[in-house]
mmCIF file with all atom_site columns, C-alpha atoms in Angstrom:
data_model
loop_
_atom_site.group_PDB
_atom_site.id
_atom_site.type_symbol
_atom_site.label_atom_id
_atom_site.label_alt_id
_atom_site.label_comp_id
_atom_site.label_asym_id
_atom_site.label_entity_id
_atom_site.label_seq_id
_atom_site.pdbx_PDB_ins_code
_atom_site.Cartn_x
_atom_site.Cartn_y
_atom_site.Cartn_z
_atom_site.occupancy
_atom_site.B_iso_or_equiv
_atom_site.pdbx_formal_charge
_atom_site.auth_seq_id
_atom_site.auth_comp_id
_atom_site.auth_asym_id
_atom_site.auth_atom_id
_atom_site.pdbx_PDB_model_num
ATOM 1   C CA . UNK A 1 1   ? 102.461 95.944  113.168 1.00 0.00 ? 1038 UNK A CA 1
ATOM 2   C CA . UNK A 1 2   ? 102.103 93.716  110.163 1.00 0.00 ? 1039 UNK A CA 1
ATOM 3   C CA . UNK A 1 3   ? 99.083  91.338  109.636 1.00 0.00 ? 1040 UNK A CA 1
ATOM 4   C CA . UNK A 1 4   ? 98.788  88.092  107.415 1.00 0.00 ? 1041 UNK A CA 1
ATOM 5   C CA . UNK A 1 5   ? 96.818  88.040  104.859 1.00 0.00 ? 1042 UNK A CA 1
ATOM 6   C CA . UNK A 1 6   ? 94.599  85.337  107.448 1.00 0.00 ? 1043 UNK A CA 1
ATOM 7   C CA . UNK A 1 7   ? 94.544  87.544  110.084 1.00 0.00 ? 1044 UNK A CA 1
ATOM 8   C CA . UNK A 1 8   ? 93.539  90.950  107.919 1.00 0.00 ? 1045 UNK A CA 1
ATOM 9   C CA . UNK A 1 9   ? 90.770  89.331  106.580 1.00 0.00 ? 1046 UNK A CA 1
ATOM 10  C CA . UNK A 1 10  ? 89.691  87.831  109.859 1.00 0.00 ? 1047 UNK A CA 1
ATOM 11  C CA . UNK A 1 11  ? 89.443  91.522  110.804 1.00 0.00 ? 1048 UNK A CA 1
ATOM 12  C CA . UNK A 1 12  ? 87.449  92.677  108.211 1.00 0.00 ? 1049 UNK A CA 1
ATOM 13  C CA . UNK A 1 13  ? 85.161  90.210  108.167 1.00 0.00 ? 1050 UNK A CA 1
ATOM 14  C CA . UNK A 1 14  ? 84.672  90.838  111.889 1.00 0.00 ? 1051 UNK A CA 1
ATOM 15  C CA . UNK A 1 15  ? 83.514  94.237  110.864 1.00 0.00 ? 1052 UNK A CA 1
ATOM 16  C CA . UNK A 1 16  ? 81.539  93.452  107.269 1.00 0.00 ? 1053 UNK A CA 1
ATOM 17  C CA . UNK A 1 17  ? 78.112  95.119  108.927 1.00 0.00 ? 1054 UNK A CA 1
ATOM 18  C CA . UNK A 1 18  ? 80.457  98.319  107.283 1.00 0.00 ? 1055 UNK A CA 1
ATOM 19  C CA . UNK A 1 19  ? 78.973  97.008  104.178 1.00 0.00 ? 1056 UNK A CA 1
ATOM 20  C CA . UNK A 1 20  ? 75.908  95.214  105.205 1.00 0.00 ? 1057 UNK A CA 1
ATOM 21  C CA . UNK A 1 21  ? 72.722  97.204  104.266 1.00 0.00 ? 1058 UNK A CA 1
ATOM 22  C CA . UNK A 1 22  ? 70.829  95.011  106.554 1.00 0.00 ? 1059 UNK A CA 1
ATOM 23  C CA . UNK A 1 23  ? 73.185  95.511  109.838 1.00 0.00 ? 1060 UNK A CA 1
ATOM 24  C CA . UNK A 1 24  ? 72.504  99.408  108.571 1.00 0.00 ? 1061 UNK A CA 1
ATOM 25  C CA . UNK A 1 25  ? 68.866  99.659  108.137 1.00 0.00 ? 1062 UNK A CA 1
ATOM 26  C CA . UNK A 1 26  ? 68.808  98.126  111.396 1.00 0.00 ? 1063 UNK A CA 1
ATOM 27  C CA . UNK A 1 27  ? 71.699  100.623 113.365 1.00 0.00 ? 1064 UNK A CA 1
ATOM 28  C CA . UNK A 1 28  ? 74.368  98.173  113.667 1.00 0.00 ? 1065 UNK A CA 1
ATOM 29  C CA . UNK A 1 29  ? 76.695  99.323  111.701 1.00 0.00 ? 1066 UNK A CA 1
ATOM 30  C CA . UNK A 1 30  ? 79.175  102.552 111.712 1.00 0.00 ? 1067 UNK A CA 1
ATOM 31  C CA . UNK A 1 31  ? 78.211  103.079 108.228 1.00 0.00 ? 1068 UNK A CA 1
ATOM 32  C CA . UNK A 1 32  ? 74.527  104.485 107.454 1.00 0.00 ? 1069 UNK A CA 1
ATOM 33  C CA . UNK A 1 33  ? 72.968  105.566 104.339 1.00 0.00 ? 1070 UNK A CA 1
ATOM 34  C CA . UNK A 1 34  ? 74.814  108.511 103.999 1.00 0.00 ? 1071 UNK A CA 1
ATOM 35  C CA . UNK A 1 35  ? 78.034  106.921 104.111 1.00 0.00 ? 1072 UNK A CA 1
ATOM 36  C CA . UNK A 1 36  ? 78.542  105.811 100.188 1.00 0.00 ? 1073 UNK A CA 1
ATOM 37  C CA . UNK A 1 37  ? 80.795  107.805 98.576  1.00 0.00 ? 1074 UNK A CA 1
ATOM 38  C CA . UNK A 1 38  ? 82.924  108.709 101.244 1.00 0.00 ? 1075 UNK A CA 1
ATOM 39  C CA . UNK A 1 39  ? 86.649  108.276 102.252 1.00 0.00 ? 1076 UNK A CA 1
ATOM 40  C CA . UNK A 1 40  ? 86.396  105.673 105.170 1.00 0.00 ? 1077 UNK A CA 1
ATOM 41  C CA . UNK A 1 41  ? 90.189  104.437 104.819 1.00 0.00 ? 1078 UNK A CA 1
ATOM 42  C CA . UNK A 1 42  ? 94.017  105.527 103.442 1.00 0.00 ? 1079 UNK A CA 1
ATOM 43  C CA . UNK A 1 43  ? 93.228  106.046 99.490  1.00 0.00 ? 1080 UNK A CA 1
ATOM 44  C CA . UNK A 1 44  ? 95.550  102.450 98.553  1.00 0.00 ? 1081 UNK A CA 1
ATOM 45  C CA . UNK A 1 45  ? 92.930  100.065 100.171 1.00 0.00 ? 1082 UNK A CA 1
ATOM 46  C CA . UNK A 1 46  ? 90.353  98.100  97.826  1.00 0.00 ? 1083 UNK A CA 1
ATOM 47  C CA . UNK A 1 47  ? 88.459  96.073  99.422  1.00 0.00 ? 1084 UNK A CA 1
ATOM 48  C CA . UNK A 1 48  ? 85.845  93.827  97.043  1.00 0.00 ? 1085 UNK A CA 1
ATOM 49  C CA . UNK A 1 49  ? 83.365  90.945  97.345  1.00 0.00 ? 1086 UNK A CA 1
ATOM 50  C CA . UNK A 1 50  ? 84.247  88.035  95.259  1.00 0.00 ? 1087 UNK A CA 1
ATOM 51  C CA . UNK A 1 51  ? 81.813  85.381  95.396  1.00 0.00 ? 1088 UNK A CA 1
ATOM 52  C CA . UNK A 1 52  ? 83.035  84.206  91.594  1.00 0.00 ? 1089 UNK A CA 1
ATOM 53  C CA . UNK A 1 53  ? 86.451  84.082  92.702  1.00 0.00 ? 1090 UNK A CA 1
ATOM 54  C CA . UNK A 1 54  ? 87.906  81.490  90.986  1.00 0.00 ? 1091 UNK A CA 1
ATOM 55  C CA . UNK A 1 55  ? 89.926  80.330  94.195  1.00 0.00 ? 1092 UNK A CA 1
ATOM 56  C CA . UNK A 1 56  ? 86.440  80.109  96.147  1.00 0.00 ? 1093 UNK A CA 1
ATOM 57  C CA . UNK A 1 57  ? 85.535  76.652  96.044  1.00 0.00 ? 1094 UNK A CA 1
ATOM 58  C CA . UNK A 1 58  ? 82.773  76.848  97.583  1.00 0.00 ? 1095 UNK A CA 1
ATOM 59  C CA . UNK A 1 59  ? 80.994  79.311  95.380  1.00 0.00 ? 1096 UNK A CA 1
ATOM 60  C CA . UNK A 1 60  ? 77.301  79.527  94.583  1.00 0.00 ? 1097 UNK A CA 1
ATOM 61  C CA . UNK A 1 61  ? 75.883  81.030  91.799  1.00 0.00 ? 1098 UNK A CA 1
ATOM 62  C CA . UNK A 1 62  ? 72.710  81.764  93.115  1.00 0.00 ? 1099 UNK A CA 1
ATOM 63  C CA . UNK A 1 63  ? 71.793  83.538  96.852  1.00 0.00 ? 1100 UNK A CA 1
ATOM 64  C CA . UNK A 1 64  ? 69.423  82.216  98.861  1.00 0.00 ? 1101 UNK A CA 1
ATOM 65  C CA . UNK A 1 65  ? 66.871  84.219  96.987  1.00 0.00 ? 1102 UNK A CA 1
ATOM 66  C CA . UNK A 1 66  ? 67.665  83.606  93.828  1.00 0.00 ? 1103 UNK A CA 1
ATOM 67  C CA . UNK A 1 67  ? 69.200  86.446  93.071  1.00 0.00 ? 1104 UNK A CA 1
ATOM 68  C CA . UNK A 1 68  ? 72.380  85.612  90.048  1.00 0.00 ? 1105 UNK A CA 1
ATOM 69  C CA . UNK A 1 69  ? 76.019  86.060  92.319  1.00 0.00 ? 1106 UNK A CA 1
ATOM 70  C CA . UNK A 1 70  ? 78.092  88.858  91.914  1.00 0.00 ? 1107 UNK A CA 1
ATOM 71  C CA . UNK A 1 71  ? 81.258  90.377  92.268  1.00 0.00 ? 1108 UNK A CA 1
ATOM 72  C CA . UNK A 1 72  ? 81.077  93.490  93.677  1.00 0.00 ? 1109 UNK A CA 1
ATOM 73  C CA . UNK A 1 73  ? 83.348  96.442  95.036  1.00 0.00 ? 1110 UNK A CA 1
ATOM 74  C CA . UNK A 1 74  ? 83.066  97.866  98.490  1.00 0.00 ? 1111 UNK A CA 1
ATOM 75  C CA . UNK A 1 75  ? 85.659  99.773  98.981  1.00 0.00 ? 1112 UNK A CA 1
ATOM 76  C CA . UNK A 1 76  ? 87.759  101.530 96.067  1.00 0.00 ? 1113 UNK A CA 1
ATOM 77  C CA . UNK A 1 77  ? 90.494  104.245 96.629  1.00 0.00 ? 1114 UNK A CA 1
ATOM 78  C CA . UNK A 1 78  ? 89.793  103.982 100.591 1.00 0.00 ? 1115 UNK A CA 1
ATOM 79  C CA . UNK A 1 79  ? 86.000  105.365 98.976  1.00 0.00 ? 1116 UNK A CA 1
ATOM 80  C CA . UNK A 1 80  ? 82.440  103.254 100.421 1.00 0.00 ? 1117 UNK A CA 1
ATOM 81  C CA . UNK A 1 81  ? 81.618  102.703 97.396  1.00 0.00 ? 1118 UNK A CA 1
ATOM 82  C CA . UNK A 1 82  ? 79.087  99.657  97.196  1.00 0.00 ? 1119 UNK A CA 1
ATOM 83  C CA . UNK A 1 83  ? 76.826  98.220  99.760  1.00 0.00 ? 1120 UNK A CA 1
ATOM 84  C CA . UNK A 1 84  ? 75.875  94.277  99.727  1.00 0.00 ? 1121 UNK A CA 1
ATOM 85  C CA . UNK A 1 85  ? 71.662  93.936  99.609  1.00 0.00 ? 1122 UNK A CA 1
ATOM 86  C CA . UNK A 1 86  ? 69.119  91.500  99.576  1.00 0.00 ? 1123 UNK A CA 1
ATOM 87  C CA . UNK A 1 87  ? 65.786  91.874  97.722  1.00 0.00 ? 1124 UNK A CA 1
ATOM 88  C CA . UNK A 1 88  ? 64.313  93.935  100.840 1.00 0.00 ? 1125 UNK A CA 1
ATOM 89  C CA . UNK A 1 89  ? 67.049  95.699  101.309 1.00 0.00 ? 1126 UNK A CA 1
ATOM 90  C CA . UNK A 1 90  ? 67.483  96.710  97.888  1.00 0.00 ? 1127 UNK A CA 1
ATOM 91  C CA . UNK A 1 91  ? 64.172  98.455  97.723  1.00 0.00 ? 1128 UNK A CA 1
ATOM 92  C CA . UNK A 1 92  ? 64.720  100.202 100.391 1.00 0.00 ? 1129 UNK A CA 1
ATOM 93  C CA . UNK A 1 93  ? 67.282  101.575 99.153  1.00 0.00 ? 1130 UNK A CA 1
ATOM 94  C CA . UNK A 1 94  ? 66.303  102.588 95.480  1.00 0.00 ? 1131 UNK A CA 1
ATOM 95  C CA . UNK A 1 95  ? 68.812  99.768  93.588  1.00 0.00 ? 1132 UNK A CA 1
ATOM 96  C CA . UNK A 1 96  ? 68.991  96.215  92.444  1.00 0.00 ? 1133 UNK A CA 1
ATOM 97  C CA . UNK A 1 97  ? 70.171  93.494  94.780  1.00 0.00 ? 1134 UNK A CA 1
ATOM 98  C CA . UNK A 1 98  ? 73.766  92.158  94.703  1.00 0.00 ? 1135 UNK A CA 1
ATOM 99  C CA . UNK A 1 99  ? 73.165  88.806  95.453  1.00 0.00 ? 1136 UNK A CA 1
ATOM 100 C CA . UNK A 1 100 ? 74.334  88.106  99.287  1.00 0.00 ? 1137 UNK A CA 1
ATOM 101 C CA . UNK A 1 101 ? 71.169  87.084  100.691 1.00 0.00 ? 1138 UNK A CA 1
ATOM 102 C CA . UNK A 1 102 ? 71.013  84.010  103.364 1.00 0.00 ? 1139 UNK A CA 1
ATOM 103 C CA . UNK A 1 103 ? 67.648  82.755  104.290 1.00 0.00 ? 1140 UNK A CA 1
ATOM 104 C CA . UNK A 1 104 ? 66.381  81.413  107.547 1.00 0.00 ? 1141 UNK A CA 1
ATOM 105 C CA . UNK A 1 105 ? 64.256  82.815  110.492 1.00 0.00 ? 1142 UNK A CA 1
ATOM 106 C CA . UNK A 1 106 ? 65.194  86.604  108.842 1.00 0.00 ? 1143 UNK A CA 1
ATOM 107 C CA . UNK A 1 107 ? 67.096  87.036  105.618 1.00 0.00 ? 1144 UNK A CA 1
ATOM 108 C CA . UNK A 1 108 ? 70.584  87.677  105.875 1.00 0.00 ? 1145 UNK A CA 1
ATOM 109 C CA . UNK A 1 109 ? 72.971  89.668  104.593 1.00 0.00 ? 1146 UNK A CA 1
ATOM 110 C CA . UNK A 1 110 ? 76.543  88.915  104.256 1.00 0.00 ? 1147 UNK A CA 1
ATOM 111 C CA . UNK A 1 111 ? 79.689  88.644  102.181 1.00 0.00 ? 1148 UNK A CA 1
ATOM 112 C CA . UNK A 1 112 ? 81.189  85.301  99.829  1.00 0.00 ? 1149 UNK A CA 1
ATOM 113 C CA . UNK A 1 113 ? 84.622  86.327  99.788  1.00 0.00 ? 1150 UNK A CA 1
ATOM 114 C CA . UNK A 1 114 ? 86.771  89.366  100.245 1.00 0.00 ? 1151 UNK A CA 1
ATOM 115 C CA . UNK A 1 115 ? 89.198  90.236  98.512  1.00 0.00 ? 1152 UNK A CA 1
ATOM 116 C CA . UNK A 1 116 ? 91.786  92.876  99.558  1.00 0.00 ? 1153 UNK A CA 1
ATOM 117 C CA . UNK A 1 117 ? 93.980  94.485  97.198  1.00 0.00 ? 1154 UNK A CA 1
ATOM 118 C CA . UNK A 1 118 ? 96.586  97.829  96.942  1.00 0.00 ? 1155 UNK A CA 1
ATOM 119 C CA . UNK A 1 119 ? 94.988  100.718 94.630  1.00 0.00 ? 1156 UNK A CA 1
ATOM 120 C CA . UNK A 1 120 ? 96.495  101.524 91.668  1.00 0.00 ? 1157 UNK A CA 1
ATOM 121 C CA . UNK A 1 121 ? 96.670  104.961 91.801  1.00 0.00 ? 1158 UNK A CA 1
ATOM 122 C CA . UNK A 1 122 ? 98.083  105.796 95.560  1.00 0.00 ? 1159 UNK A CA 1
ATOM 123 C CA . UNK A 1 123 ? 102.012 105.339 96.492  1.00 0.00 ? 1160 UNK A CA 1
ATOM 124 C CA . UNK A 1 124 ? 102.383 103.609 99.880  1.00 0.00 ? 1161 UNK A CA 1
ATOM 125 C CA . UNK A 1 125 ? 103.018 106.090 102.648 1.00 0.00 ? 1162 UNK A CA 1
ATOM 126 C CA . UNK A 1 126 ? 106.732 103.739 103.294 1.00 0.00 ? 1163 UNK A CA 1
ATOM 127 C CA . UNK A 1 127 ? 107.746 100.857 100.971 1.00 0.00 ? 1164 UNK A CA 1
ATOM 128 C CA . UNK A 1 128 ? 110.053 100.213 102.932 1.00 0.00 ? 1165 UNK A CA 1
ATOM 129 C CA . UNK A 1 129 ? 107.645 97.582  104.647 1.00 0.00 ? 1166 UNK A CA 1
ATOM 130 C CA . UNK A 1 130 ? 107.780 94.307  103.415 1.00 0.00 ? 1167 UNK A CA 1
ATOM 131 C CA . UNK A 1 131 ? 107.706 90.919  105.020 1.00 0.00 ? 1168 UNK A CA 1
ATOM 132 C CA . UNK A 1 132 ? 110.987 89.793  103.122 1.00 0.00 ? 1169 UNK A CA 1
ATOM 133 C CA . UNK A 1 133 ? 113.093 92.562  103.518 1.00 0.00 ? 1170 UNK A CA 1
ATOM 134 C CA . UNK A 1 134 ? 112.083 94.826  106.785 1.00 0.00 ? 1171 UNK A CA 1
ATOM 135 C CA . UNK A 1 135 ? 115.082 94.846  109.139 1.00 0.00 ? 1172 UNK A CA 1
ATOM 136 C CA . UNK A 1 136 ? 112.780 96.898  111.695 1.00 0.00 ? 1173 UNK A CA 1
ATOM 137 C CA . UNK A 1 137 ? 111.663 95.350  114.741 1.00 0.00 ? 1174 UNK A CA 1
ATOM 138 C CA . UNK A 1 138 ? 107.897 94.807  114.299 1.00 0.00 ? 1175 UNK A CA 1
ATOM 139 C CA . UNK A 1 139 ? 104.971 92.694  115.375 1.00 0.00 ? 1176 UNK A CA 1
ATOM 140 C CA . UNK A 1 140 ? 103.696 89.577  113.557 1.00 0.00 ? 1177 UNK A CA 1
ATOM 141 C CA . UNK A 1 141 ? 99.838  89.044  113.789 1.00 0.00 ? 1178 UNK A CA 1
ATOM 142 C CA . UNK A 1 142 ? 99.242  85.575  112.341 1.00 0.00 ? 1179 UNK A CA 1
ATOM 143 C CA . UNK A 1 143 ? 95.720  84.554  113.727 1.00 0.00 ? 1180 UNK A CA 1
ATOM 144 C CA . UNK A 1 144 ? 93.315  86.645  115.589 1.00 0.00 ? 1181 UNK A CA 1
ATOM 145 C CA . UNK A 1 145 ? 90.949  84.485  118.243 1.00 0.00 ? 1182 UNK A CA 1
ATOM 146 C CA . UNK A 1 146 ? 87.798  84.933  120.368 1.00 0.00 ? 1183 UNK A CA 1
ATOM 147 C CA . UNK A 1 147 ? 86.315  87.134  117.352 1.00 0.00 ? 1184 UNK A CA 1
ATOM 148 C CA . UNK A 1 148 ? 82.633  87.023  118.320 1.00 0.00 ? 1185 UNK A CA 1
ATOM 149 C CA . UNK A 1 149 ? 83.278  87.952  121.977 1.00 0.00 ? 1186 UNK A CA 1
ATOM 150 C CA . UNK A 1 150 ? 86.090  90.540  121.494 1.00 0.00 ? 1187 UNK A CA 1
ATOM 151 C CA . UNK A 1 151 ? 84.640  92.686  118.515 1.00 0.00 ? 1188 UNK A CA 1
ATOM 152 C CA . UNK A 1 152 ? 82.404  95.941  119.221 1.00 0.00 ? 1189 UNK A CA 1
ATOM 153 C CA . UNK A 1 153 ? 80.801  95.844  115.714 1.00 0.00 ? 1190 UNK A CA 1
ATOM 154 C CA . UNK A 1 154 ? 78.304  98.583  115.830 1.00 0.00 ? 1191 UNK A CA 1
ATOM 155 C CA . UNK A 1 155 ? 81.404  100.745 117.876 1.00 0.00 ? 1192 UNK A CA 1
ATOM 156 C CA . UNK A 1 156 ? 84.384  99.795  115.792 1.00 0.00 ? 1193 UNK A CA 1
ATOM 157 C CA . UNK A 1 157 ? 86.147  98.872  118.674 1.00 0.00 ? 1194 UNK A CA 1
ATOM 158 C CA . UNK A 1 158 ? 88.192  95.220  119.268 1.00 0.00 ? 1195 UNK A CA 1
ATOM 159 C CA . UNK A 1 159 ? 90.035  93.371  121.746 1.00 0.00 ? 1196 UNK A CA 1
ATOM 160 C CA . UNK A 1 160 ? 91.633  89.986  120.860 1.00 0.00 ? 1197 UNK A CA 1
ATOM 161 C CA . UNK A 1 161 ? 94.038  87.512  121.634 1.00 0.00 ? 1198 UNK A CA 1
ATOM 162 C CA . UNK A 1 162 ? 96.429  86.612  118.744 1.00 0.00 ? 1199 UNK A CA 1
ATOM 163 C CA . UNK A 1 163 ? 99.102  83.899  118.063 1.00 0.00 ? 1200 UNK A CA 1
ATOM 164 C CA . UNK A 1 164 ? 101.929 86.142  116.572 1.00 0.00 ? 1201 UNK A CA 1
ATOM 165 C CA . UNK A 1 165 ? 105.925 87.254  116.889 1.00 0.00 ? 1202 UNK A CA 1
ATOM 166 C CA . UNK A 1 166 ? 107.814 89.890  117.584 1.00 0.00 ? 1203 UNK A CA 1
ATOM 167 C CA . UNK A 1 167 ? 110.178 90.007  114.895 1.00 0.00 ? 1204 UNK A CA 1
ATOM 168 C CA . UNK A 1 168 ? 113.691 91.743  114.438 1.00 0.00 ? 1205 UNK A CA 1
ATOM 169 C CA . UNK A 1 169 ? 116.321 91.456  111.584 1.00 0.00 ? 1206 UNK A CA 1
ATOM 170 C CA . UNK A 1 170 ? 114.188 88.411  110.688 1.00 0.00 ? 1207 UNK A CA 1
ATOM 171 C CA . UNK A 1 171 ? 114.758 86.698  113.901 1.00 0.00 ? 1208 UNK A CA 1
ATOM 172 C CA . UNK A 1 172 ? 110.896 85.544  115.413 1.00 0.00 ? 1209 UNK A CA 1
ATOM 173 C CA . UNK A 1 173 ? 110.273 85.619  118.822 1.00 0.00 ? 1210 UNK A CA 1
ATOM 174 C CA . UNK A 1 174 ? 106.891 83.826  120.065 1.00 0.00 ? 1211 UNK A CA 1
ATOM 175 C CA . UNK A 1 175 ? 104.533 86.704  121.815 1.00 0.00 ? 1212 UNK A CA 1
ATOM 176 C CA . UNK A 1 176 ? 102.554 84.527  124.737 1.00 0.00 ? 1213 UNK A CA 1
ATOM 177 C CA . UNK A 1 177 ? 99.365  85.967  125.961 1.00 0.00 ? 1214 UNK A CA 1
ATOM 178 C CA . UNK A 1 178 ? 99.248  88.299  123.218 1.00 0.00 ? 1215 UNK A CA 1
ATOM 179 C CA . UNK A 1 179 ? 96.283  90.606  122.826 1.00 0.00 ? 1216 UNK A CA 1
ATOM 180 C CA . UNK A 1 180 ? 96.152  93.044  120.220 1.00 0.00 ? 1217 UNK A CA 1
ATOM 181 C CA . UNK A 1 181 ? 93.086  96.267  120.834 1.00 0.00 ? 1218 UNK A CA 1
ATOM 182 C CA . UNK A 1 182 ? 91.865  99.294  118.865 1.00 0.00 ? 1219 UNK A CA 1
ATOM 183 C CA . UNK A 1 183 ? 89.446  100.589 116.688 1.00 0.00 ? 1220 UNK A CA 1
ATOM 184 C CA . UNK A 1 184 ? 88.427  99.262  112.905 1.00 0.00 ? 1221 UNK A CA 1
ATOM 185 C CA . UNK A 1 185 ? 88.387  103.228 111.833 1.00 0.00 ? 1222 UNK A CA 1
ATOM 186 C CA . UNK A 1 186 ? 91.661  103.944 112.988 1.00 0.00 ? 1223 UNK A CA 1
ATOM 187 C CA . UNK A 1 187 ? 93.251  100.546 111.496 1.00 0.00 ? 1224 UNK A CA 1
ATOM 188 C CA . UNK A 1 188 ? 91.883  101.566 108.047 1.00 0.00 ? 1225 UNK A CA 1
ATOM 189 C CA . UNK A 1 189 ? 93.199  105.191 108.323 1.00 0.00 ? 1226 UNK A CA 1
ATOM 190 C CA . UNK A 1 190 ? 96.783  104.106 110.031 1.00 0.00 ? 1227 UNK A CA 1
ATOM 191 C CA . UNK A 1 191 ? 98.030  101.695 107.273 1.00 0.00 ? 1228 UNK A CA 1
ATOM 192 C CA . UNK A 1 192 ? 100.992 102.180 106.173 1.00 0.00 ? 1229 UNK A CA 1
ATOM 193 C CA . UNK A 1 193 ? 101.834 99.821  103.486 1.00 0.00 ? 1230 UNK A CA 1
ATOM 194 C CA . UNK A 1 194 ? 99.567  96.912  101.459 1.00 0.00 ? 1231 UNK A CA 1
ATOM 195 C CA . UNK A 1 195 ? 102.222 94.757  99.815  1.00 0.00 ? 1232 UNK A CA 1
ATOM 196 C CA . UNK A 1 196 ? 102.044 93.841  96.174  1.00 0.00 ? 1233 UNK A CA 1
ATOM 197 C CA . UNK A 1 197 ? 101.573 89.887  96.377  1.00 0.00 ? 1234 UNK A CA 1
ATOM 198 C CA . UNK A 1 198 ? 97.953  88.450  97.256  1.00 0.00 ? 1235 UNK A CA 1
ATOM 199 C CA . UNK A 1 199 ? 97.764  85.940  98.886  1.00 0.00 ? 1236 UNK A CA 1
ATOM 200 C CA . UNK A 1 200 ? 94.741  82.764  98.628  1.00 0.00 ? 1237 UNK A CA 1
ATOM 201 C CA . UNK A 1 201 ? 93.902  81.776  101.837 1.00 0.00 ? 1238 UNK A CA 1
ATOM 202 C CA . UNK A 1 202 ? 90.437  79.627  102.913 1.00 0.00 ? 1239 UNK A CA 1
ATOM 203 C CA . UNK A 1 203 ? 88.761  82.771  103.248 1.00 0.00 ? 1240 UNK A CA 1
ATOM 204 C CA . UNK A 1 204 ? 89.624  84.810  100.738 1.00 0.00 ? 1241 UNK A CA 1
ATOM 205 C CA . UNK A 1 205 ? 92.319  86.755  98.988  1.00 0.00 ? 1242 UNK A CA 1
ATOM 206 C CA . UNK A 1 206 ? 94.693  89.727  100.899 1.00 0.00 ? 1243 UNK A CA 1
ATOM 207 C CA . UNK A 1 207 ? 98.521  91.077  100.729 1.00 0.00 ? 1244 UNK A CA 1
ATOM 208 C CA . UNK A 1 208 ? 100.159 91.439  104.271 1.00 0.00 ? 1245 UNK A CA 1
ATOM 209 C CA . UNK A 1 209 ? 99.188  94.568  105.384 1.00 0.00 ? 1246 UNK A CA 1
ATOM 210 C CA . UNK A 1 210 ? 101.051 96.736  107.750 1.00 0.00 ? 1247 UNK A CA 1
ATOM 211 C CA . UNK A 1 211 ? 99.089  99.396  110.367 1.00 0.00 ? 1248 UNK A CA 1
ATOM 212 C CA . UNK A 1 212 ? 100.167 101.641 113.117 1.00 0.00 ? 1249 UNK A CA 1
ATOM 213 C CA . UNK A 1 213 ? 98.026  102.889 116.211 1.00 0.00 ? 1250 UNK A CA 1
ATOM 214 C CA . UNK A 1 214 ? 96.879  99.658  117.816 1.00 0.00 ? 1251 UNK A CA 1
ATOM 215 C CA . UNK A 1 215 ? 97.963  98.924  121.530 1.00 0.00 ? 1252 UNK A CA 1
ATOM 216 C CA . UNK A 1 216 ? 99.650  95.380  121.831 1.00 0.00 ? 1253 UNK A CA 1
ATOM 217 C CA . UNK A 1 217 ? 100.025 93.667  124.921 1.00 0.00 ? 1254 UNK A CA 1
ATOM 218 C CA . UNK A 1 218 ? 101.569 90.187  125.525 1.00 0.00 ? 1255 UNK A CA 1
ATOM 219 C CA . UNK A 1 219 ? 104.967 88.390  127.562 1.00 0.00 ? 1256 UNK A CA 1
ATOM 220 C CA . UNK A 1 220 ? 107.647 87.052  125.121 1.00 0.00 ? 1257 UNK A CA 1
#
């Protein structure tokens, strides 16, 4: 199964209470405080927060508490390595805010702009995936929909219709009805390659990305 860069980040973002120190102190996330430092993907995943991107045009370089913005990496080497924070947060957690606060009724906590890259260090597991040259028959995830009512944040679990192919030799075939299920721990531990070239989308920056154990069900 290979996403788009559109429809990886889709999925992440779905699931950014992994690195929301708010969504933690408050038990909505799978992550909790003991969780930095440790290997919560395959070791070629980076994931980082990119607010001074110079692609994201609509950057800010202030948070709503006026707190400086700030690039900052989540995950390195598969490895939790960063949490995002407000100034509450941030104290209760012994460090200095990152600059991701919203304000209204509560402050929020969220990310600018992700940006997914392939480590340096790790060799992909087969590089023989790649959306130019894979003869194998695969399927094509280019848009994931119904993300508020089909993600399981604080359970890691998801169930969503996607527009997407089936796609052999090249040839695409449209998948109708398609709905794509499985858990945000298991995607992150089941990739199998993260191509070279990033790609800019509206929401931020990822390769295609190519994952095993989900369960795909559609009519094409």
């Amino acid at each position: 199964i290979c996403f788009t860069p559109e429809a990886f980040l889709q999925l992440i973002s779905a699931f950014s209470s992994m690195f929301n120190a708010r969504s933690i102190i408050d038990g909505l996330s799978l992550m909790n405080e003991n969780s930095l430092g440790k290997q919560v993907s395959v070791p070629n995943l980076n994931i980082s927060d990119e607010g001074l991107h110079p692609e994201n045009v609509g950057a800010f370089n202030f948070d709503g508490e006026g707190t400086p913005t700030q690039n900052i990496n989540l995950i390195t080497e598969g490895k939790l390595t960063n949490l995002l924070h407000s100034e509450a947060t941030a104290r209760k957690f012994g460090v200095k805010p990152t600059g991701h606060a919203g304000l209204g009724a509560k402050v929020s906590v969220s990310p600018d702009w992700l940006v997914v890259s392939k480590s340096k260090s790790e060799i992909d597991k087969d590089e023989s995936l790649s959306i130019k040259n894979t003869l194998k028959e695969y399927i094509l995830i280019d848009e994931l929909s119904a993300i508020h009512s089909g993600v399981k944040a604080s359970q890691g679990s998801f169930s969503l219709p996607f527009d997407g192919w089936i796609v052999n030799a090249g040839k695409k075939t449209s998948i109708e009805a398609a709905t794509v299920a499985g858990d945000i721990r298991t995607v992150l531990n089941s990739i199998k390659n993260i191509e070279n070239d990033q790609v800019v989308t509206h929401q931020g920056v990822s390769p295609y990305v190519w994952v095993s154990d989900l369960s795909i069900t559609g009519e094409a």
